[in-house]
Amino acid sequence: MKLNILRYPDPRLHKVAKPVAVFDERLAKLVEDMAETMYDAPGIGLAATQVDVHEQVVIIDVTEDKTGLTAFINPEILWSSEDKQVYDEGCLSVPGIYDGVERPSQVKVRAFNVKGEPFEIDADGLLAVCIQHEMDHLKGKVFVEYLSPLKRNRIKTKLQKEERGIQREEALRASGRRY
Ligand code: QAP
Ligand code: CO
């Protein structure tokens, strides 16, 4: 089932996610629904926060043929490199906006898979960017918060204006269905 993605500046994007305590069918279904939502968008990463579920669940697939789906449950950064890279990031919660963000270029991450088995990965390049971006969502942080207040406010205004258009279309569609 496809889930609704929260759009910046929705205040729910700033909630802090809690660790997953039980690795059950409900978690497996959440991961499955998040994957459907991400691939449909299409995107390369999605955090549960973005679908209004405030638990430490992230999915990532940076492959072009959709063969690399990885779920990171309760992820932790064990190590990050001193050297940094700037990457033009985007976000499914901030549609149409891309801007440069500087982050450590390599990270070592520990997480659990959907069955509750622990694993570790060393990430660099796009995967390292994506993991850090998605883990920020779990802390309630959106990438635009790394940009200048001027840029952030312009983005906020643009998206709020778009949101009013979406709401108006939705109201029209709902009223159309009644006749
Ligand atoms: C995070 O982002 C990311 O604006 C994942 O109109 C992004 O999947 C990590 C998307 C870049 C590293 C580098 C964005 C889709 C997808 C949009 C995404 C849009 C449609 C973003
Ligand atoms: Co994002």
Coordinates of C-alpha atoms and ligand atoms in Angstrom, one line a residue:
M1 CA 0.0 0.0 0.0
K2 CA 1.3 3.4 -1.0
L3 CA 1.8 5.8 1.9
N4 CA 1.3 9.6 2.0
I5 CA 4.6 11.5 2.2
L6 CA 4.7 14.6 4.5
R7 CA 5.9 17.8 2.7
Y8 CA 8.1 20.4 4.2
P9 CA 7.4 22.5 6.3
D10 CA 5.0 20.1 7.9
P11 CA 5.9 20.2 11.7
R12 CA 5.6 16.4 12.0
L13 CA 8.9 16.2 10.0
H14 CA 10.6 17.5 13.1
K15 CA 9.5 14.8 15.5
V16 CA 12.2 12.5 16.9
A17 CA 11.8 8.8 16.1
K18 CA 11.9 6.1 18.8
P19 CA 13.8 2.8 18.4
V20 CA 11.9 -0.2 17.1
A21 CA 11.4 -2.6 20.0
V22 CA 9.6 -5.5 18.3
F23 CA 10.6 -7.1 14.9
D24 CA 7.2 -8.4 13.8
E25 CA 4.8 -8.5 10.9
R26 CA 3.8 -4.9 11.4
L27 CA 7.4 -3.8 10.9
A28 CA 7.8 -6.0 7.8
K29 CA 4.6 -4.4 6.4
L30 CA 5.8 -0.9 7.2
V31 CA 9.1 -1.6 5.3
E32 CA 7.1 -3.1 2.3
D33 CA 4.8 -0.1 2.2
M34 CA 7.7 2.4 2.4
A35 CA 9.5 0.6 -0.4
E36 CA 6.4 0.8 -2.6
T37 CA 6.1 4.5 -1.8
M38 CA 9.8 5.2 -2.5
Y39 CA 9.9 3.3 -5.8
D40 CA 6.7 4.9 -7.0
A41 CA 8.0 8.4 -6.3
P42 CA 10.7 7.5 -7.5
G43 CA 13.3 8.0 -4.8
I44 CA 16.5 6.4 -3.5
G45 CA 15.8 6.8 0.3
L46 CA 12.9 7.2 2.6
A47 CA 12.7 7.5 6.4
A48 CA 9.6 6.4 8.4
T49 CA 9.3 10.0 9.7
Q50 CA 8.4 11.1 6.2
V51 CA 5.3 8.9 6.2
D52 CA 4.4 10.1 9.7
V53 CA 5.6 6.9 11.5
H54 CA 8.0 8.1 14.3
E55 CA 10.2 5.0 14.6
Q56 CA 13.8 4.4 13.6
V57 CA 13.2 2.8 10.2
V58 CA 15.1 3.9 7.0
I59 CA 15.0 2.3 3.5
I60 CA 17.6 2.9 0.8
D61 CA 18.1 1.7 -2.7
V62 CA 20.8 3.6 -4.7
T63 CA 20.9 1.1 -7.5
E64 CA 19.4 1.9 -10.9
D65 CA 17.6 -1.4 -11.4
K66 CA 15.9 -1.5 -7.9
T67 CA 17.9 -4.5 -6.8
G68 CA 19.6 -3.0 -3.7
L69 CA 16.7 -2.4 -1.3
T70 CA 18.2 -2.3 2.3
A71 CA 16.2 -1.6 5.5
F72 CA 18.1 0.0 8.3
I73 CA 16.3 -0.4 11.6
N74 CA 17.7 1.5 14.7
P75 CA 20.7 2.7 12.7
E76 CA 23.8 4.1 14.5
I77 CA 26.8 5.8 13.0
L78 CA 29.9 4.1 14.5
W79 CA 32.5 6.2 12.7
S80 CA 32.6 9.1 10.2
S81 CA 35.5 10.3 8.2
E82 CA 37.3 13.6 8.8
D83 CA 37.1 14.4 5.1
K84 CA 33.9 15.8 3.7
Q85 CA 32.1 15.9 0.4
V86 CA 29.5 18.3 -0.9
Y87 CA 26.6 16.6 -2.7
D88 CA 23.5 18.2 -4.3
E89 CA 20.8 16.6 -2.2
G90 CA 17.0 16.4 -2.8
C91 CA 14.2 14.9 -0.7
L92 CA 10.8 13.4 -1.3
S93 CA 9.5 15.7 1.4
V94 CA 11.0 18.8 -0.4
P95 CA 9.9 18.1 -4.0
G96 CA 11.7 20.0 -6.8
I97 CA 14.4 21.5 -4.6
Y98 CA 18.1 20.4 -4.8
D99 CA 21.0 22.1 -3.1
G100 CA 24.6 21.3 -1.9
V101 CA 25.1 19.9 1.6
E102 CA 28.5 19.1 3.1
R103 CA 28.8 15.8 5.1
P104 CA 31.5 13.3 6.0
S105 CA 32.4 11.4 2.9
Q106 CA 32.6 7.9 4.5
V107 CA 30.6 6.4 7.4
K108 CA 30.5 3.1 9.2
V109 CA 26.9 2.2 10.2
R110 CA 25.5 -0.5 12.4
A111 CA 21.8 -1.3 12.1
F112 CA 19.3 -4.2 12.2
N113 CA 17.5 -5.8 9.3
V114 CA 13.8 -6.4 9.3
K115 CA 14.3 -9.8 10.9
G116 CA 16.2 -8.2 13.8
E117 CA 19.7 -9.4 12.8
P118 CA 22.5 -6.8 13.3
F119 CA 24.7 -5.8 10.4
E120 CA 27.4 -3.2 9.7
I121 CA 28.3 -1.4 6.5
D122 CA 31.1 0.9 5.3
A123 CA 29.5 3.5 3.0
D124 CA 31.0 6.1 0.7
G125 CA 29.8 8.1 -2.2
L126 CA 26.1 8.4 -2.8
L127 CA 25.3 5.7 -0.2
A128 CA 27.1 7.6 2.5
V129 CA 25.2 10.8 1.6
C130 CA 21.9 8.9 1.6
I131 CA 22.4 7.1 4.9
Q132 CA 23.3 10.4 6.7
H133 CA 20.4 12.3 5.0
E134 CA 17.9 9.6 6.1
M135 CA 19.2 9.3 9.6
D136 CA 18.8 13.0 10.0
H137 CA 15.1 12.5 9.3
L138 CA 14.9 10.2 12.3
K139 CA 16.2 13.1 14.5
G140 CA 13.6 15.4 13.0
K141 CA 16.1 17.2 10.7
V142 CA 15.5 18.0 7.0
F143 CA 18.4 18.8 4.7
V144 CA 17.2 22.4 4.1
E145 CA 18.2 23.1 7.7
Y146 CA 21.8 23.0 6.5
L147 CA 21.1 25.8 4.0
S148 CA 21.2 29.6 4.8
P149 CA 18.0 31.0 6.5
L150 CA 17.4 33.0 3.3
K151 CA 17.4 29.9 1.1
R152 CA 15.3 28.0 3.6
N153 CA 12.7 30.7 3.8
R154 CA 12.4 30.9 0.0
I155 CA 11.9 27.1 -0.1
K156 CA 9.3 27.3 2.7
T157 CA 7.3 30.0 0.9
K158 CA 7.5 28.2 -2.5
L159 CA 6.3 24.8 -1.0
Q160 CA 3.5 26.5 1.1
K161 CA 2.2 28.1 -2.1
E162 CA 2.3 24.8 -3.9
E163 CA 0.5 23.1 -1.0
R164 CA -2.4 25.6 -1.2
G165 CA -2.7 24.6 -4.9
I166 CA -2.8 20.9 -4.0
Q167 CA -5.4 21.5 -1.3
R168 CA -7.6 23.5 -3.7
E169 CA -7.4 20.7 -6.4
E170 CA -8.2 18.1 -3.8
A171 CA -11.3 20.1 -2.6
L172 CA -12.4 20.4 -6.3
R173 CA -12.0 16.7 -6.9
A174 CA -13.9 15.8 -3.7
S175 CA -16.8 18.2 -4.6
G176 CA -16.8 16.9 -8.2
R177 CA -17.3 13.4 -6.9
R178 CA -20.5 14.4 -5.1
Y179 CA -22.5 15.3 -8.2
Ligands
QAP1 C1 17.8 11.5 -0.2 O1 16.1 11.6 -1.8 C2 19.0 11.8 -1.0 O2 12.7 16.7 -5.4 C3 16.8 10.7 -1.0 O3 10.8 16.1 -7.2 C4 18.9 12.6 -2.2 O4 15.1 10.0 -3.0 C5 20.2 11.4 -0.7 C6 13.0 13.1 -5.3 C7 20.1 12.9 -2.9 C8 21.3 11.7 -1.4 C9 21.3 12.4 -2.5 C10 13.2 14.4 -5.0 C11 12.0 12.8 -6.2 C12 13.7 12.0 -4.6 C13 12.5 15.4 -5.7 C14 15.2 11.2 -2.8 C15 11.5 15.1 -6.6 C16 11.2 13.7 -6.8 C17 14.6 12.3 -3.5
CO2 CO 14.7 13.3 2.7

